[in-house]
């Protein structure tokens, strides 16, 4: 099948490689020439613009930083919508605002195309390994068309409902993750200050009612979970700046529908302080090392 792939960054390059390896004819475009050249060396075809990449593609996959990039690649000058064949399927895997995804889906449909939002859970390693989770929003028939392609890049493909619901699932999940990571760090901090060592607290809490993914799979204290970024000087992983982006999308979405999300808003301000202090590139579990300071920054700004 002829596929266009636009956005060959940290995530997109691994995802695109998996489509090439599966034998599809993939035409690629990115603003970064080096990223395009790397895909060409791996068997991809190159294009000089998004429109050139998509002019004979049945499916157009995008993996871009934010909603404004997706809208301009789809509908801007030299964009996909001006060139793709009628009925082509747009699969946007970027994490973008729910409202942007819904607006893009409407506009794509008015222009004679079909779109699904298909944001991912899992980082760069999962993208390279074809082990991402996709949360897909869009009509059932569009999901059915997208699924065989998504299966080449991911191990779990879930239909979340209508347009935008994939993004809704993604930001609600990541808001929960941000809050649970901070709460987990606070629990370790308290236990240690009260005299428990981290391993003893882990052994107890990981089998008790406080058990959660941030603790058992991604423990923010070095030791109990050897593969966690805490054992590697908090190298990302999932960067503070990325968590902040997702929390900002979650609180903006909360405003738009009147959801309180008070813990999500607190988490956002804590990660904002951490980002402002120059830790944006560290793994989001680095909050463990900055609990006192981030709390102070938060109360100073309150
Ligand atoms: P990235 O910045 O590494 O890659 C984005 C790519 O898009 C870059 O190569 C950039 O040159 C390209 N680009 C930007 N504007 C363009 C345009 N107009 N035309 C063509 N190419 C353009 O970002 P990433 O880490 O690959 O993340 C991509 C998306 O996936 C983001 O929405 C992010 O929130 C989401 N995400 C990332 C991770 C992660 O761990 N990195 C995990 C889950 C979801």
Coordinates of C-alpha atoms in Angstrom, one line a residue, residues 57-60 81 83-90 108-109 111-115 142 145:
X57 CA -1.1 7.8 -0.9
X58 CA -4.1 5.8 0.4
X59 CA -3.0 6.6 4.0
X60 CA -1.3 9.6 5.4
X81 CA -5.5 18.1 1.7
X83 CA -3.0 16.8 -3.0
X84 CA -4.2 13.5 -1.4
X85 CA -6.6 11.3 -3.5
X86 CA -10.3 11.5 -2.6
X87 CA -11.2 9.2 0.3
X88 CA -7.6 8.9 1.6
X89 CA -7.4 8.1 5.3
X90 CA -5.5 10.5 7.6
X108 CA -11.0 16.6 6.6
X109 CA -14.4 15.1 6.2
X111 CA -12.8 18.0 2.0
X112 CA -13.7 14.4 1.2
X113 CA -11.2 12.6 3.4
X114 CA -11.5 10.3 6.5
X115 CA -9.5 11.0 9.7
X142 CA -12.2 4.5 9.8
X145 CA -9.2 0.8 7.9

